[in-house]
Amino acid sequence: VSDSNFSLLVFITFSVRSQDIRNTVGNIPMEWYKDYPHIGYDLEGKKIFKPIRNKDELDEFLDKMENPDYWRTVQDKMTGADIRLSDEQVDLVHRLQQGKFGDVNFNEYEPAIDFFSNEVMIHPVTNRPQDKRSFIPSLIEKEKVGKLVHAIKMGWIKPRRPKETTPQYYDLWAKEDPNSILGRHKMHVPAPKMKLPGHEESYNPPPEYLLSEEERLAWEQQDPEYRKLSFLPQKFACLRAVPAYSRFIHERFERCLDLYLCPRQRKMRVNVNPEDLIPKLPKPKDLQPFPTTQSLVYRGHSSLVRSISVSPSGQWLVSGSDDCTVRFWEVSTARCLKTVEVGGAVKGVAWNPNPSICLVAVSYDDTVVLLNPGLGDRLVCTATDQLISSYEEPEEVMDQSVQWAVAEGEGHEQGHRLILKHPKTVRQVTWHGKGDYLACVMPDNGSSLQVVIHQVSKRRTQNPFRKNKGLVQCVSFHPIRPYFFVATQRYVRVYNLIKQELTKKLMANCKWISSMAIHPGGDNVICGSYDCRLAWFDLDLSTKPYKVLRHHKKALRSVAYHRHYPLFASGSDDGSVIVCHGMVYNDLLQNPLIVPVKVLKGHTITHDLGVLDVTFHPTQPWVFSSGADGTVRLFT
């Protein structure tokens, strides 16, 4: 780099850093301050705190699309602030990138020194005698001059007229006058007039217009283009004491530049009523019934309640908590009928949907326990025990990744019937609609054994996938057809269990799927995600979301459909349950109607966690929610 380039690089560095010269840490790697809230110290030894940077990838992308100055904004590592490069600095960078000299005025091709100087040399360069033609007048030139004189005499060549020295102007403000130049122009847009002076421009303004010391310092630190006022209001005792305005000529010049350089365009405005653009949605009171009020609170757990499930009859509720207990409640009275202790924090509970079987699947650590709570019809409970005890082991014992064992002793008295030991921690359990198959999810990115399906009647376990593409979050059985839904972090894959092939791959357009629910009709799926979105998929329509709802402020933990009513709900870490009306029509040409109808609040946020699970009553338009505050709540 030449001297001129080096000086310009120093200049641009100094100009960018001039406002941040207060940082006194010196020439050190700024990565040392990566984990601290400050980025250095000023001249007084006080900490310079980093600016708040809470942009995620989406905000960065929107800023990239909408901010016209995004390309010329750089981050200063000394302060972490965003700095907008001026046109001169951008031009300097471009010149250096092209390999040119930084200084525009630097001439790399200096003129050669002429050695024919005015000084007489001892040895002349040439000593040739002058030509004879330099003394004799040219005959050719004499002939040309004679022709020009003859043409002037004959009037063929007329002398140039002297230029008119009077300046010509046109009126920039011409609006009404039809005779003016701009008045005859149909699409002429008159220049905007300047704002009239206000109280702050007075030489004796009211005291509320004068800036305090803090406001004045803040005004000086702002960039000129972001200041509300281009001057500081001042107070003078009399008009004689008012000095001349120092920026008068500068502002006049900028005003003239704006008048003749800024383009003005007449746009044909389309008068559109904003209310016409909003789709007409029915009123919530026309979409009743849906849960509106908190009716019962089921208290008893001492830690957060991760999972809840309702019996097929709707009479009983089971809840699993991190306090290593499973509690059975009577729905109508909120009375705890039974408490079963297990050997770890309960991650999931699921009541068998078959009304002729009384079984509850409970998962904790690497174990899934099938419980017979002994509630309700005694004939059903005894029939369930008989079904389990009537199992006969096959002659050929197959090697399985899951160990099946029959509960005995104290566990059997508490209701334990079958114990399934898995190789890894089980996060979710879900039943097939017929009640014989049970699917378990064991998230592990490096393993092919993430999803297993158990058949209770034959005590057989199968791993349906040779390899899983991604970390499996949750699974679900199709309510009618032989389909199996597997949700990974960003996709939902739909498998045909009979053909044993991938049928469809749904793209959720979110970063991390947390939960999934399938409509009882089977043609619609909703997915909740940790980035506050709920995506509704119409499987007949597209593999991309039909509608994305962003009503929650924090991560969604659970979503659920009602079995009979056109309702679905979502629970979030913001402590609320949002109930929406989701009508799916029999007419395939008519799109589903999705209307949010109620926000239900009641759970207190504990350790930044709110609602962890939601589920609907099988027959009534009621919704249950469990939260990190250790309670289960019923909204009716």
XYZ file of C-alpha atoms in Angstrom:
636
model
C 0.000 0.000 0.000
C 1.376 3.407 -0.953
C 1.714 6.332 1.464
C -1.504 7.938 0.202
C -3.456 4.681 0.626
C -2.084 4.201 4.120
C -3.081 7.721 5.154
C -6.623 7.157 3.808
C -6.934 3.855 5.686
C -5.887 5.632 8.865
C -8.448 8.356 8.087
C -11.368 5.935 7.580
C -10.445 3.973 10.713
C -10.221 7.164 12.716
C -13.521 8.503 11.338
C -15.374 5.263 12.195
C -13.781 5.045 15.605
C -13.903 8.765 16.416
C -17.155 8.473 18.340
C -15.853 5.419 20.260
C -12.404 6.771 21.161
C -13.548 6.678 24.781
C -12.892 2.909 24.888
C -9.494 2.659 26.566
C -8.822 -1.083 26.401
C -6.208 -0.620 23.708
C -5.268 -2.931 20.862
C -6.442 -6.254 22.324
C -8.631 -9.037 20.876
C -12.250 -7.996 21.545
C -13.166 -11.714 21.901
C -11.910 -11.426 25.499
C -15.091 -9.483 26.299
C -17.355 -12.032 24.558
C -18.888 -13.382 27.798
C -19.163 -10.024 29.611
C -22.021 -7.494 29.417
C -19.494 -4.664 28.874
C -16.954 -4.184 26.093
C -14.357 -1.947 27.745
C -13.808 1.110 29.914
C -14.022 4.817 29.204
C -11.588 7.525 30.270
C -13.104 7.653 33.769
C -12.725 3.900 34.222
C -16.452 3.194 33.945
C -17.724 0.185 32.005
C -18.955 0.700 28.441
C -21.915 -1.657 28.130
C -22.676 -3.496 24.915
C -25.725 -2.341 22.972
C -28.732 -4.634 23.261
C -28.681 -6.943 20.246
C -31.796 -9.123 20.330
C -32.198 -9.742 16.624
C -32.763 -13.330 15.594
C -32.224 -14.689 12.099
C -35.692 -13.625 10.969
C -35.221 -10.022 12.135
C -31.789 -9.969 10.481
C -33.337 -11.190 7.212
C -36.166 -8.612 7.350
C -33.621 -5.890 8.090
C -31.579 -7.080 5.120
C -34.649 -6.872 2.852
C -36.144 -3.590 4.096
C -33.242 -1.465 5.336
C -31.722 0.410 2.373
C -28.551 1.107 4.360
C -27.969 -2.544 5.383
C -25.170 -3.022 2.834
C -23.205 -0.047 4.134
C -23.621 -0.880 7.849
C -20.648 -2.415 9.660
C -20.270 -3.497 13.274
C -17.586 -1.827 15.350
C -15.858 -4.503 17.409
C -14.697 -1.929 19.964
C -18.261 -1.026 21.019
C -20.482 -3.591 19.304
C -22.473 -0.742 17.728
C -23.644 -0.632 14.111
C -21.993 2.174 12.105
C -23.272 3.467 8.774
C -20.427 4.234 6.359
C -20.629 7.543 4.525
C -20.469 7.843 0.745
C -16.807 8.959 0.889
C -15.842 5.927 2.968
C -17.738 3.523 0.675
C -16.084 5.126 -2.371
C -12.692 4.725 -0.687
C -13.326 1.013 -0.048
C -14.393 0.498 -3.672
C -11.240 2.246 -4.959
C -9.014 0.101 -2.763
C -10.834 -3.083 -3.870
C -10.223 -2.141 -7.516
C -6.508 -1.669 -6.830
C -6.621 2.087 -7.338
C -4.993 4.758 -5.244
C -7.031 5.865 -2.258
C -6.652 9.581 -2.938
C -8.791 10.641 -5.900
C -6.484 13.591 -6.645
C -3.298 11.532 -6.690
C -1.877 11.361 -10.202
C 0.066 8.188 -10.759
C 1.198 9.403 -14.217
C 3.142 12.535 -13.357
C 4.171 14.597 -16.426
C 7.722 14.110 -17.610
C 10.246 16.846 -16.841
C 10.820 18.853 -19.965
C 14.527 19.142 -20.544
C 13.939 21.987 -23.087
C 14.169 24.589 -20.339
C 14.669 28.333 -20.454
C 18.245 27.925 -19.276
C 20.842 28.014 -22.035
C 22.863 24.817 -21.969
C 26.531 24.486 -22.706
C 25.812 21.675 -25.117
C 22.484 22.323 -26.936
C 20.293 19.338 -27.736
C 19.903 20.409 -31.372
C 21.787 23.058 -33.263
C 19.998 22.763 -36.598
C 19.619 26.098 -38.455
C 16.096 27.427 -38.940
C 14.177 26.652 -42.150
C 13.739 29.200 -44.898
C 9.927 28.715 -44.776
C 9.838 30.240 -41.292
C 10.726 33.657 -42.822
C 8.537 33.623 -45.995
C 4.745 34.202 -45.588
C 2.622 31.152 -46.516
C 0.909 31.416 -49.928
C -1.706 28.742 -48.984
C -2.789 30.697 -45.889
C -2.993 33.910 -47.985
C -5.366 32.141 -50.388
C -7.636 30.847 -47.533
C -7.869 34.305 -45.925
C -8.773 35.824 -49.298
C -11.690 33.374 -49.717
C -13.033 34.149 -46.199
C -12.888 37.908 -46.844
C -14.792 37.467 -50.132
C -17.476 35.327 -48.372
C -17.982 38.009 -45.677
C -18.302 40.741 -48.382
C -20.909 38.710 -50.278
C -22.859 38.055 -47.030
C -22.385 34.325 -47.095
C -20.719 34.325 -43.654
C -22.500 36.357 -40.992
C -20.739 37.419 -37.800
C -21.876 35.795 -34.494
C -24.406 37.686 -32.459
C -23.290 38.783 -29.033
C -24.714 36.557 -26.234
C -27.578 37.886 -24.169
C -26.222 38.552 -20.709
C -29.635 38.797 -18.966
C -30.137 35.570 -16.891
C -33.305 33.508 -17.445
C -35.113 31.904 -14.519
C -38.200 29.783 -14.128
C -40.408 29.607 -11.088
C -39.973 26.449 -9.040
C -43.209 27.233 -7.201
C -45.287 27.854 -10.321
C -48.639 26.260 -9.667
C -51.541 28.371 -10.806
C -50.029 30.530 -13.508
C -50.855 28.803 -16.861
C -48.371 30.988 -18.766
C -45.333 29.813 -16.769
C -43.170 26.964 -18.040
C -44.096 24.556 -15.254
C -47.721 25.635 -15.180
C -48.190 24.203 -18.693
C -46.674 20.891 -17.610
C -49.561 18.562 -16.757
C -47.703 16.243 -14.384
C -45.791 19.009 -12.593
C -45.562 18.473 -8.851
C -44.773 21.667 -6.928
C -41.951 21.463 -4.429
C -43.030 21.097 -0.793
C -42.953 24.259 1.259
C -40.769 24.554 4.308
C -42.258 24.023 7.753
C -43.146 27.244 9.479
C -40.974 28.124 12.490
C -42.269 27.014 15.887
C -41.768 28.038 19.488
C -38.380 26.296 19.746
C -36.973 28.626 17.037
C -37.845 31.729 19.037
C -35.030 33.747 20.603
C -37.034 33.687 23.876
C -38.804 30.290 23.861
C -40.947 28.957 26.741
C -38.833 27.061 29.310
C -40.288 23.641 28.375
C -38.709 23.960 24.889
C -35.199 24.424 26.288
C -33.174 21.197 26.553
C -31.817 20.019 29.892
C -28.172 19.012 30.277
C -28.982 15.290 29.791
C -31.130 16.004 26.713
C -28.398 18.213 25.267
C -25.759 15.489 25.705
C -28.096 12.928 24.137
C -28.727 15.335 21.224
C -24.996 15.781 20.635
C -24.368 12.023 20.624
C -27.081 11.358 18.036
C -26.312 11.225 14.341
C -27.430 14.434 12.556
C -29.942 12.543 10.400
C -31.701 11.080 13.479
C -32.090 14.341 15.367
C -35.601 15.752 15.707
C -34.197 19.304 15.732
C -31.239 20.413 13.633
C -30.312 23.096 16.193
C -30.290 23.623 19.943
C -33.020 26.013 21.231
C -31.455 28.945 23.095
C -32.755 31.817 25.182
C -31.564 35.416 24.799
C -32.462 38.414 26.874
C -33.189 40.637 23.893
C -33.140 40.576 20.108
C -29.890 42.583 19.999
C -28.047 39.731 21.730
C -29.073 37.131 19.128
C -26.035 36.105 17.020
C -26.112 35.235 13.348
C -27.233 31.709 12.520
C -24.042 29.833 11.620
C -25.728 27.149 9.475
C -27.870 29.551 7.424
C -25.899 29.342 4.152
C -25.450 25.577 4.549
C -29.193 24.996 5.013
C -30.093 27.300 2.119
C -27.689 25.389 -0.111
C -29.177 22.027 0.937
C -32.678 23.396 0.354
C -31.740 24.463 -3.194
C -30.167 21.057 -3.822
C -33.383 19.366 -2.664
C -35.490 21.582 -4.888
C -33.719 20.789 -8.112
C -32.245 17.337 -7.483
C -34.898 15.449 -5.479
C -37.334 13.657 -7.807
C -41.009 14.298 -7.266
C -43.538 11.915 -8.691
C -47.294 12.045 -8.805
C -48.703 8.695 -7.718
C -52.253 7.699 -8.448
C -53.631 6.734 -5.047
C -56.077 3.841 -4.960
C -58.738 4.503 -2.366
C -59.098 1.210 -0.535
C -61.047 0.779 2.660
C -58.684 -0.983 5.110
C -61.565 -2.981 6.560
C -62.213 -4.563 3.138
C -58.740 -6.165 3.195
C -59.403 -8.025 6.472
C -61.204 -11.343 5.909
C -64.669 -11.468 7.401
C -64.495 -13.809 10.387
C -67.529 -14.806 12.455
C -67.865 -13.437 15.974
C -66.719 -15.765 18.768
C -70.171 -15.789 20.405
C -71.570 -17.350 17.187
C -69.049 -20.212 17.468
C -70.058 -21.466 20.921
C -69.644 -23.781 22.738
C -65.996 -23.425 23.771
C -64.291 -23.244 27.210
C -64.322 -19.750 28.719
C -63.885 -19.966 32.513
C -61.672 -21.831 34.966
C -63.881 -24.236 36.900
C -61.625 -26.588 38.871
C -58.005 -26.729 40.027
C -56.499 -30.156 40.774
C -53.860 -29.576 43.489
C -51.582 -32.220 44.969
C -48.380 -32.440 42.932
C -45.295 -30.843 44.461
C -43.431 -30.342 41.162
C -44.237 -29.495 37.562
C -46.891 -31.651 35.852
C -45.513 -32.703 32.474
C -48.357 -34.808 31.086
C -52.090 -35.408 31.549
C -54.610 -37.757 29.933
C -58.362 -38.318 30.210
C -60.136 -41.686 30.291
C -62.370 -42.562 27.280
C -65.495 -42.084 29.429
C -64.363 -38.616 30.549
C -64.853 -39.487 34.225
C -61.193 -39.846 35.270
C -58.018 -37.848 34.723
C -54.438 -39.025 35.142
C -51.462 -36.706 35.627
C -47.721 -37.399 35.762
C -45.271 -35.108 37.508
C -41.573 -34.591 38.216
C -42.277 -35.447 41.882
C -42.163 -39.138 40.772
C -45.898 -39.705 41.256
C -48.877 -40.465 39.042
C -52.187 -39.177 40.373
C -55.682 -40.244 39.360
C -58.426 -37.621 39.740
C -62.198 -37.567 39.493
C -62.931 -34.937 36.835
C -66.180 -33.584 38.272
C -64.954 -33.112 41.884
C -61.165 -32.544 41.550
C -60.667 -35.267 44.186
C -57.464 -37.298 44.055
C -58.578 -40.944 44.187
C -55.232 -42.655 43.896
C -51.523 -41.804 43.967
C -48.984 -44.219 42.487
C -45.283 -43.648 43.115
C -42.818 -44.607 40.382
C -39.050 -44.686 40.267
C -38.414 -41.394 38.472
C -39.774 -38.127 37.084
C -42.790 -38.936 34.894
C -42.317 -37.715 31.311
C -45.581 -38.919 29.798
C -48.915 -40.557 30.621
C -51.484 -41.899 28.151
C -54.853 -43.492 28.905
C -55.813 -46.368 26.623
C -58.492 -45.027 24.212
C -60.303 -48.401 24.073
C -63.231 -48.188 26.560
C -63.203 -51.979 27.070
C -59.633 -51.874 28.480
C -58.591 -50.002 31.630
C -54.868 -49.371 31.125
C -52.649 -46.305 31.560
C -49.147 -46.092 30.068
C -46.635 -44.188 32.243
C -43.087 -43.383 31.100
C -40.203 -42.394 33.404
C -36.465 -42.658 32.746
C -36.004 -45.740 30.502
C -39.141 -47.521 31.763
C -42.749 -47.677 30.584
C -45.243 -49.077 33.106
C -48.758 -50.216 32.152
C -51.021 -49.451 35.119
C -54.502 -50.743 35.888
C -55.875 -47.953 38.117
C -58.921 -50.011 39.157
C -61.296 -47.091 38.607
C -64.744 -47.176 37.053
C -66.452 -50.374 35.940
C -65.108 -53.355 37.903
C -65.954 -55.730 35.066
C -63.659 -53.732 32.742
C -60.853 -53.740 35.329
C -61.083 -57.498 35.926
C -61.335 -58.140 32.175
C -58.137 -56.116 31.697
C -56.299 -58.183 34.333
C -57.530 -61.387 32.753
C -56.377 -60.202 29.322
C -52.851 -59.590 30.643
C -52.635 -62.779 32.705
C -53.940 -64.961 29.821
C -50.817 -64.312 27.773
C -48.930 -67.409 26.721
C -45.297 -67.187 25.786
C -44.457 -68.386 22.259
C -42.237 -71.379 21.711
C -39.626 -69.368 19.839
C -38.371 -66.459 21.925
C -37.259 -63.553 19.729
C -34.493 -61.147 20.687
C -36.027 -57.752 21.394
C -34.495 -54.399 22.257
C -37.133 -53.953 24.993
C -37.497 -56.275 27.989
C -41.060 -57.151 29.043
C -41.728 -58.095 32.668
C -44.856 -58.767 34.729
C -45.152 -56.661 37.892
C -45.192 -58.522 41.195
C -45.461 -57.817 44.926
C -45.968 -54.245 46.072
C -45.976 -52.856 42.530
C -48.799 -55.207 41.545
C -50.868 -54.024 44.510
C -50.404 -50.390 43.413
C -51.692 -51.269 39.942
C -48.521 -52.115 38.014
C -49.228 -54.824 35.442
C -46.451 -54.776 32.822
C -42.994 -53.171 32.970
C -41.125 -52.412 29.721
C -37.400 -51.652 30.052
C -36.012 -49.605 27.136
C -32.377 -49.023 26.188
C -32.759 -45.217 26.497
C -34.877 -42.570 28.181
C -38.481 -42.547 26.944
C -39.906 -39.083 26.320
C -43.393 -39.758 24.919
C -45.969 -42.561 24.877
C -49.068 -42.657 22.670
C -51.732 -45.311 21.977
C -53.260 -46.469 18.727
C -57.028 -45.890 18.492
C -57.806 -49.608 18.873
C -55.817 -49.756 22.112
C -53.474 -52.659 21.349
C -50.445 -50.806 19.995
C -48.298 -48.369 21.983
C -45.619 -46.122 20.420
C -42.675 -44.768 22.447
C -40.190 -42.038 21.512
C -36.563 -42.108 22.706
C -34.848 -39.027 21.207
C -31.214 -39.686 20.279
C -29.608 -38.037 17.274
C -26.927 -40.652 16.767
C -29.130 -43.738 16.951
C -31.547 -45.551 14.655
C -33.573 -46.719 17.680
C -35.655 -43.621 18.383
C -39.184 -44.955 17.823
C -40.495 -48.351 18.967
C -44.009 -49.763 18.657
C -45.239 -52.293 21.253
C -48.095 -54.751 20.769
C -49.532 -55.382 24.244
C -51.567 -58.511 23.450
C -48.537 -60.364 22.023
C -45.897 -58.540 24.155
C -43.901 -57.879 21.048
C -41.738 -54.851 20.195
C -40.701 -53.705 16.758
C -38.443 -50.919 15.513
C -40.162 -49.666 12.325
C -37.250 -47.526 11.084
C -33.749 -48.621 10.103
C -32.574 -45.031 10.449
C -34.231 -41.800 11.544
C -33.571 -38.599 9.656
C -33.122 -36.130 12.512
C -34.028 -35.993 16.174
C -37.559 -37.395 16.650
C -39.729 -35.100 18.798
C -43.099 -36.861 18.875
C -45.154 -39.484 17.029
C -48.860 -40.139 16.535
C -51.154 -42.725 14.941
C -53.732 -41.709 12.331
C -57.217 -41.970 13.889
C -58.767 -43.846 10.916
C -56.256 -44.980 8.317
C -53.039 -47.034 8.788
C -50.728 -44.017 8.801
C -48.003 -43.137 11.274
C -46.824 -39.537 11.826
C -43.238 -38.895 12.939
C -42.251 -35.286 13.783
C -38.558 -34.373 13.777
C -37.212 -30.898 14.506
C -38.309 -29.340 11.195
C -40.372 -31.920 9.322
C -43.321 -34.236 9.820
C -43.047 -37.514 7.911
C -46.182 -39.549 7.197
C -45.615 -43.294 6.743
C -48.017 -45.893 5.346
C -47.857 -48.843 7.738
C -49.311 -51.368 5.263
C -47.125 -50.462 2.269
C -44.231 -49.627 4.628
C -43.202 -46.527 2.727
C -42.985 -42.764 3.176
C -46.201 -41.162 1.921
C -45.684 -37.468 2.592
C -43.168 -35.075 4.116
C -44.623 -31.933 5.689
C -42.397 -28.833 5.990
C -43.331 -26.982 9.160
C -41.368 -23.769 8.357
C -40.289 -23.503 11.995
C -37.030 -24.148 13.807
C -38.041 -26.772 16.358
C -41.320 -28.718 16.498
C -42.447 -29.423 20.063
C -45.821 -31.166 19.721
C -48.308 -32.492 17.187
C -52.018 -33.373 17.030
C -54.123 -34.989 14.285
C -57.703 -33.995 13.503
C -60.281 -36.740 14.192
C -61.210 -36.605 10.491
C -57.603 -37.406 9.635
C -57.006 -34.806 6.908
C -55.566 -31.990 9.049
C -52.584 -31.775 11.392
C -51.425 -29.048 13.776
C -47.839 -28.645 14.987
C -46.634 -26.484 17.848
C -43.057 -25.227 17.914
C -40.626 -23.675 20.346
C -40.421 -20.509 18.194
C -43.979 -19.444 19.186
C -45.736 -20.724 16.047
C -48.638 -23.074 15.455
C -48.789 -24.507 11.933
C -52.028 -25.966 10.515
C -51.528 -28.467 7.681
C -54.242 -29.512 5.251
C -52.915 -32.853 3.996
C -55.038 -32.743 0.821
C -53.880 -29.232 0.002
C -50.116 -29.000 0.360
C -47.038 -30.149 2.248
C -46.581 -26.583 3.519
C -48.701 -25.017 6.282
C -52.179 -23.867 5.257
C -52.058 -21.301 8.065
C -49.454 -20.264 10.652
C -50.733 -18.749 13.912
C -48.422 -16.564 16.024
C -50.668 -15.774 18.981
C -48.379 -16.940 21.778
C -45.494 -14.841 23.067
C -43.333 -17.799 24.139
C -42.630 -21.411 23.147
C -45.555 -23.763 22.535
C -45.399 -26.933 24.628
C -48.547 -28.814 23.615
C -51.396 -28.799 21.082
C -54.638 -30.833 21.031
C -57.795 -31.357 18.944
C -61.229 -32.074 20.368
C -62.649 -35.444 19.356
C -66.123 -34.148 18.381
C -66.272 -30.341 18.564
C -64.484 -28.112 15.989
C -61.991 -26.914 18.597
C -58.240 -27.058 19.049
C -56.040 -25.649 21.822
C -52.396 -24.756 22.375
C -50.480 -24.316 25.637
C -47.414 -22.130 25.929
C -44.687 -20.987 28.296
C -46.436 -17.609 28.558
C -48.868 -19.330 30.959
C -51.886 -19.173 28.656
C -54.017 -21.665 26.742
C -55.451 -20.330 23.473
C -58.603 -22.069 22.238
C -59.385 -21.743 18.531
C -62.393 -22.729 16.453
C -61.160 -24.982 13.631
C -64.045 -26.079 11.429
C -63.203 -28.695 8.783
C -65.930 -28.970 6.130
C -67.068 -32.111 4.359
C -66.883 -30.165 1.102
C -63.327 -30.749 -0.106
C -63.318 -27.477 -2.056
C -63.944 -25.400 1.085
C -60.908 -24.518 3.180
C -60.958 -24.973 6.972
C -62.231 -22.021 9.034
C -59.740 -21.082 11.780
C -60.799 -18.428 14.313
C -59.131 -17.775 17.713
C -61.964 -17.550 20.244
C -60.524 -17.463 23.789
C -57.311 -16.933 25.774
C -57.450 -18.900 29.041
C -55.132 -17.830 31.851
C -54.644 -19.249 35.329
C -51.260 -20.934 35.515
C -48.398 -19.045 37.130
C -45.070 -19.104 35.284
C -42.499 -21.088 37.291
C -38.817 -21.285 36.266
C -39.735 -19.699 32.888
C -42.168 -22.580 32.199
C -45.921 -22.143 31.825
C -48.420 -24.645 30.415
C -46.782 -28.023 29.678
C -49.704 -30.099 28.387
C -53.296 -29.593 27.185
C -55.996 -32.118 26.397
C -59.734 -31.975 25.712
C -62.539 -33.813 27.467
C -63.732 -36.648 25.177
C -67.419 -35.603 25.193
C -67.736 -32.067 26.669
C -66.260 -28.825 25.241
C -63.852 -28.633 28.181
C -60.084 -28.358 28.154
C -57.570 -29.531 30.782
C -54.137 -27.940 31.177
C -51.164 -28.867 33.344
C -48.460 -26.430 34.277
C -45.073 -25.910 35.870
C -46.822 -24.569 39.001
C -47.768 -28.179 39.929
C -51.488 -27.808 39.203
C -53.950 -29.184 36.666
C -56.775 -26.842 35.684
C -60.132 -27.469 34.034
C -61.667 -24.744 31.843
C -65.359 -25.157 30.970
